[in-house]
Amino acid sequence: MAIVVKLDDLLHARRMTLTDLSDRIGITLANLSILKTGKAKAMRFSTLEAICIELECQPGDLLAFEADS
Amino acid sequence: MPTDHSTLLGITRGLLWLMLALVAATFLFVVASGGALVTMWPDIAAEAKNSEIFLDVDAMRPQLFALLAILAAILLAAVYIIRQLQTLVASAASDPFIHGNAARLRRIGWALVATQLLAFPLGWMARSVAVSTSQFADMGGLNLQGILAILLAFVLAAVFERGAAMRDELEGTV
C-alpha cells in the first residue's frame, strides 16, 4: 500500500505503548494494531484527530506516501 | 432507526419449514404416482378413460412418466431453493451482508431459471395428453411471476454483493 502509517515510530519516540495510546484515546487495541501494521483500508478524521492530540503531532507526521515500486 | 425483525424472521423460518414439508410430501406423492403407473396401469387407464380428460389413454403412459420426471425435477429445485433461503434467513438475524449470501441468491436465481425452463416441457407434455379445456392441460408454461422472481433474485444478489463489499470496507476503517 502506498500510504504508510508511522505510528510505531511516533510511539517509540514518545516511549509509549500501543496499549497506553488505546487507553488514552479510547480506540480499541485491535483497531490501533490494524492501523499500526498498515492493514487499515481507511481512517476516520476523528481517529486521526485523537491520535494527533495525544501524540502532539500533525497528520503528516503519522502518514506518509511512498509510491509502489 | 433500527427495527426488530425477529418476529418476521421467526415467521419466515416457520413458513419455510412448512413449505419444505409440503414440497417433500408432494415429491413423495410424485414418486408414488410413478410407482403406481408401473404397478397399477390397467386400473389407472380405466379410470382415465372414464374421466374423459385424457386424449389417448392407451398411448399416454410414457408421456405421464416424462411428466412426473419433470415434476420431480422441479420439486427438487424447489427443495434446493428453500434450503438456500433457510440459510439466508438464518444469517439475516446476525450479519446478512456477506459474500456467501450474494452467491446463495445467485444460485437461487439459477434454480428459478431451471424451474422456469422445466415448466415449458411440462406444459407441452400436459397439453399433449389432456383435452385443452381440462385443468390438467393448464399446468406449466410461461409464468410472469416466475420471471419476476428470477430478476428479483439476481438483482438482490448484486445488492448483497455490493453490501458485502461495503461491509469489508467498513471493517477495514479505523
mmCIF file of N, CA and C in Angstrom, chain A residues 7-67:
data_model
loop_
_atom_site.group_PDB
_atom_site.id
_atom_site.type_symbol
_atom_site.label_atom_id
_atom_site.label_comp_id
_atom_site.label_asym_id
_atom_site.label_seq_id
_atom_site.Cartn_x
_atom_site.Cartn_y
_atom_site.Cartn_z
ATOM 1 N N LEU A 7 2.938 5.118 12.939
ATOM 2 C CA LEU A 7 2.512 5.140 14.339
ATOM 3 C C LEU A 7 3.577 4.526 15.246
ATOM 4 N N ASP A 8 4.204 3.474 14.768
ATOM 5 C CA ASP A 8 5.235 2.790 15.556
ATOM 6 C C ASP A 8 6.382 3.747 15.900
ATOM 7 N N ASP A 9 6.814 4.508 14.911
ATOM 8 C CA ASP A 9 7.914 5.463 15.115
ATOM 9 C C ASP A 9 7.516 6.545 16.125
ATOM 10 N N LEU A 10 6.289 7.056 15.971
ATOM 11 C CA LEU A 10 5.817 8.112 16.879
ATOM 12 C C LEU A 10 5.716 7.596 18.312
ATOM 13 N N LEU A 11 5.217 6.374 18.463
ATOM 14 C CA LEU A 11 5.093 5.795 19.810
ATOM 15 C C LEU A 11 6.473 5.572 20.419
ATOM 16 N N HIS A 12 7.387 5.081 19.584
ATOM 17 C CA HIS A 12 8.760 4.814 20.058
ATOM 18 C C HIS A 12 9.423 6.116 20.534
ATOM 19 N N ALA A 13 9.242 7.177 19.765
ATOM 20 C CA ALA A 13 9.835 8.479 20.112
ATOM 21 C C ALA A 13 9.269 9.019 21.423
ATOM 22 N N ARG A 14 8.032 8.642 21.720
ATOM 23 C CA ARG A 14 7.391 9.157 22.942
ATOM 24 C C ARG A 14 7.402 8.133 24.069
ATOM 25 N N ARG A 15 8.125 7.049 23.841
ATOM 26 C CA ARG A 15 8.230 5.955 24.855
ATOM 27 C C ARG A 15 6.830 5.533 25.338
ATOM 28 N N MET A 16 5.977 5.361 24.369
ATOM 29 C CA MET A 16 4.595 4.998 24.709
ATOM 30 C C MET A 16 4.246 3.669 24.020
ATOM 31 N N THR A 17 3.430 2.874 24.681
ATOM 32 C CA THR A 17 3.000 1.607 24.055
ATOM 33 C C THR A 17 1.647 1.802 23.370
ATOM 34 N N LEU A 18 1.324 0.840 22.539
ATOM 35 C CA LEU A 18 0.042 0.885 21.839
ATOM 36 C C LEU A 18 -1.124 0.794 22.838
ATOM 37 N N THR A 19 -0.904 0.008 23.901
ATOM 38 C CA THR A 19 -1.935 -0.139 24.944
ATOM 39 C C THR A 19 -2.186 1.202 25.643
ATOM 40 N N ASP A 20 -1.087 1.942 25.936
ATOM 41 C CA ASP A 20 -1.229 3.271 26.575
ATOM 42 C C ASP A 20 -2.072 4.186 25.691
ATOM 43 N N LEU A 21 -1.715 4.196 24.404
ATOM 44 C CA LEU A 21 -2.432 5.068 23.467
ATOM 45 C C LEU A 21 -3.906 4.671 23.384
ATOM 46 N N SER A 22 -4.139 3.365 23.354
ATOM 47 C CA SER A 22 -5.518 2.853 23.289
ATOM 48 C C SER A 22 -6.321 3.342 24.497
ATOM 49 N N ASP A 23 -5.714 3.237 25.686
ATOM 50 C CA ASP A 23 -6.397 3.684 26.912
ATOM 51 C C ASP A 23 -6.684 5.185 26.877
ATOM 52 N N ARG A 24 -5.721 5.953 26.375
ATOM 53 C CA ARG A 24 -5.862 7.409 26.432
ATOM 54 C C ARG A 24 -6.854 7.966 25.413
ATOM 55 N N ILE A 25 -6.914 7.355 24.220
ATOM 56 C CA ILE A 25 -7.800 7.941 23.192
ATOM 57 C C ILE A 25 -9.103 7.155 23.020
ATOM 58 N N GLY A 26 -9.226 6.021 23.705
ATOM 59 C CA GLY A 26 -10.487 5.276 23.678
ATOM 60 C C GLY A 26 -10.748 4.541 22.378
ATOM 61 N N ILE A 27 -9.674 4.196 21.668
ATOM 62 C CA ILE A 27 -9.831 3.366 20.460
ATOM 63 C C ILE A 27 -9.253 1.995 20.783
ATOM 64 N N THR A 28 -9.955 0.964 20.360
ATOM 65 C CA THR A 28 -9.543 -0.381 20.790
ATOM 66 C C THR A 28 -8.133 -0.734 20.313
ATOM 67 N N LEU A 29 -7.491 -1.585 21.118
ATOM 68 C CA LEU A 29 -6.143 -2.038 20.795
ATOM 69 C C LEU A 29 -6.131 -2.755 19.442
ATOM 70 N N ALA A 30 -7.175 -3.510 19.179
ATOM 71 C CA ALA A 30 -7.264 -4.252 17.906
ATOM 72 C C ALA A 30 -7.256 -3.291 16.718
ATOM 73 N N ASN A 31 -8.046 -2.209 16.838
ATOM 74 C CA ASN A 31 -8.101 -1.237 15.737
ATOM 75 C C ASN A 31 -6.780 -0.497 15.567
ATOM 76 N N LEU A 32 -6.161 -0.139 16.706
ATOM 77 C CA LEU A 32 -4.866 0.552 16.617
ATOM 78 C C LEU A 32 -3.800 -0.375 16.019
ATOM 79 N N SER A 33 -3.908 -1.650 16.351
ATOM 80 C CA SER A 33 -2.970 -2.628 15.821
ATOM 81 C C SER A 33 -3.118 -2.756 14.300
ATOM 82 N N ILE A 34 -4.390 -2.735 13.846
ATOM 83 C CA ILE A 34 -4.663 -2.779 12.390
ATOM 84 C C ILE A 34 -4.027 -1.560 11.715
ATOM 85 N N LEU A 35 -4.158 -0.415 12.397
ATOM 86 C CA LEU A 35 -3.597 0.838 11.857
ATOM 87 C C LEU A 35 -2.065 0.772 11.818
ATOM 88 N N LYS A 36 -1.483 0.295 12.915
ATOM 89 C CA LYS A 36 -0.019 0.252 13.040
ATOM 90 C C LYS A 36 0.616 -0.692 12.009
ATOM 91 N N THR A 37 -0.054 -1.803 11.762
ATOM 92 C CA THR A 37 0.522 -2.791 10.839
ATOM 93 C C THR A 37 0.194 -2.503 9.372
ATOM 94 N N GLY A 38 -0.491 -1.383 9.138
ATOM 95 C CA GLY A 38 -0.783 -0.989 7.759
ATOM 96 C C GLY A 38 -1.876 -1.804 7.101
ATOM 97 N N LYS A 39 -2.699 -2.458 7.909
ATOM 98 C CA LYS A 39 -3.779 -3.278 7.329
ATOM 99 C C LYS A 39 -5.093 -2.512 7.192
ATOM 100 N N ALA A 40 -5.119 -1.286 7.709
ATOM 101 C CA ALA A 40 -6.361 -0.500 7.638
ATOM 102 C C ALA A 40 -6.631 -0.052 6.202
ATOM 103 N N LYS A 41 -7.915 -0.055 5.824
ATOM 104 C CA LYS A 41 -8.283 0.391 4.478
ATOM 105 C C LYS A 41 -8.670 1.866 4.460
ATOM 106 N N ALA A 42 -9.082 2.362 5.627
ATOM 107 C CA ALA A 42 -9.480 3.772 5.727
ATOM 108 C C ALA A 42 -9.326 4.229 7.170
ATOM 109 N N MET A 43 -9.271 5.559 7.333
ATOM 110 C CA MET A 43 -9.099 6.115 8.676
ATOM 111 C C MET A 43 -10.067 7.274 8.873
ATOM 112 N N ARG A 44 -10.766 7.263 9.999
ATOM 113 C CA ARG A 44 -11.706 8.355 10.283
ATOM 114 C C ARG A 44 -10.923 9.603 10.720
ATOM 115 N N PHE A 45 -11.466 10.787 10.393
ATOM 116 C CA PHE A 45 -10.852 12.034 10.859
ATOM 117 C C PHE A 45 -10.812 12.071 12.388
ATOM 118 N N SER A 46 -11.842 11.517 13.006
ATOM 119 C CA SER A 46 -11.910 11.531 14.485
ATOM 120 C C SER A 46 -10.761 10.712 15.081
ATOM 121 N N THR A 47 -10.400 9.616 14.431
ATOM 122 C CA THR A 47 -9.272 8.793 14.907
ATOM 123 C C THR A 47 -7.964 9.557 14.737
ATOM 124 N N LEU A 48 -7.830 10.171 13.550
ATOM 125 C CA LEU A 48 -6.619 10.940 13.245
ATOM 126 C C LEU A 48 -6.463 12.083 14.249
ATOM 127 N N GLU A 49 -7.570 12.753 14.512
ATOM 128 C CA GLU A 49 -7.555 13.886 15.446
ATOM 129 C C GLU A 49 -7.151 13.416 16.849
ATOM 130 N N ALA A 50 -7.740 12.300 17.299
ATOM 131 C CA ALA A 50 -7.438 11.798 18.644
ATOM 132 C C ALA A 50 -5.963 11.426 18.781
ATOM 133 N N ILE A 51 -5.428 10.786 17.748
ATOM 134 C CA ILE A 51 -4.004 10.391 17.800
ATOM 135 C C ILE A 51 -3.114 11.640 17.782
ATOM 136 N N CYS A 52 -3.462 12.601 16.912
ATOM 137 C CA CYS A 52 -2.656 13.825 16.808
ATOM 138 C C CYS A 52 -2.662 14.607 18.122
ATOM 139 N N ILE A 53 -3.826 14.661 18.782
ATOM 140 C CA ILE A 53 -3.924 15.374 20.068
ATOM 141 C C ILE A 53 -3.044 14.677 21.103
ATOM 142 N N GLU A 54 -3.158 13.356 21.176
ATOM 143 C CA GLU A 54 -2.450 12.607 22.210
ATOM 144 C C GLU A 54 -0.936 12.593 21.984
ATOM 145 N N LEU A 55 -0.550 12.443 20.702
ATOM 146 C CA LEU A 55 0.888 12.346 20.408
ATOM 147 C C LEU A 55 1.502 13.707 20.063
ATOM 148 N N GLU A 56 0.668 14.744 20.116
ATOM 149 C CA GLU A 56 1.097 16.118 19.803
ATOM 150 C C GLU A 56 1.867 16.156 18.495
ATOM 151 N N CYS A 57 1.188 15.708 17.474
ATOM 152 C CA CYS A 57 1.826 15.679 16.159
ATOM 153 C C CYS A 57 0.843 16.161 15.088
ATOM 154 N N GLN A 58 1.321 16.271 13.872
ATOM 155 C CA GLN A 58 0.494 16.641 12.729
ATOM 156 C C GLN A 58 0.141 15.370 11.944
ATOM 157 N N PRO A 59 -0.968 15.397 11.184
ATOM 158 C CA PRO A 59 -1.304 14.211 10.373
ATOM 159 C C PRO A 59 -0.142 13.752 9.486
ATOM 160 N N GLY A 60 0.625 14.727 8.999
ATOM 161 C CA GLY A 60 1.766 14.391 8.143
ATOM 162 C C GLY A 60 2.865 13.627 8.877
ATOM 163 N N ASP A 61 2.901 13.775 10.204
ATOM 164 C CA ASP A 61 3.901 13.017 10.989
ATOM 165 C C ASP A 61 3.496 11.550 11.090
ATOM 166 N N LEU A 62 2.186 11.330 11.001
ATOM 167 C CA LEU A 62 1.664 9.968 11.176
ATOM 168 C C LEU A 62 1.575 9.210 9.852
ATOM 169 N N LEU A 63 1.252 9.948 8.785
ATOM 170 C CA LEU A 63 1.054 9.298 7.481
ATOM 171 C C LEU A 63 2.078 9.782 6.467
ATOM 172 N N ALA A 64 2.478 8.879 5.595
ATOM 173 C CA ALA A 64 3.392 9.258 4.512
ATOM 174 C C ALA A 64 2.992 8.512 3.252
ATOM 175 N N PHE A 65 3.341 9.124 2.122
ATOM 176 C CA PHE A 65 3.050 8.453 0.852
ATOM 177 C C PHE A 65 4.343 7.913 0.263
ATOM 178 N N GLU A 66 4.344 6.629 -0.019
ATOM 179 C CA GLU A 66 5.503 6.011 -0.682
ATOM 180 C C GLU A 66 4.995 5.300 -1.918
ATOM 181 N N ALA A 67 5.469 5.758 -3.071
ATOM 182 C CA ALA A 67 4.993 5.164 -4.330
ATOM 183 C C ALA A 67 5.369 3.683 -4.390
#
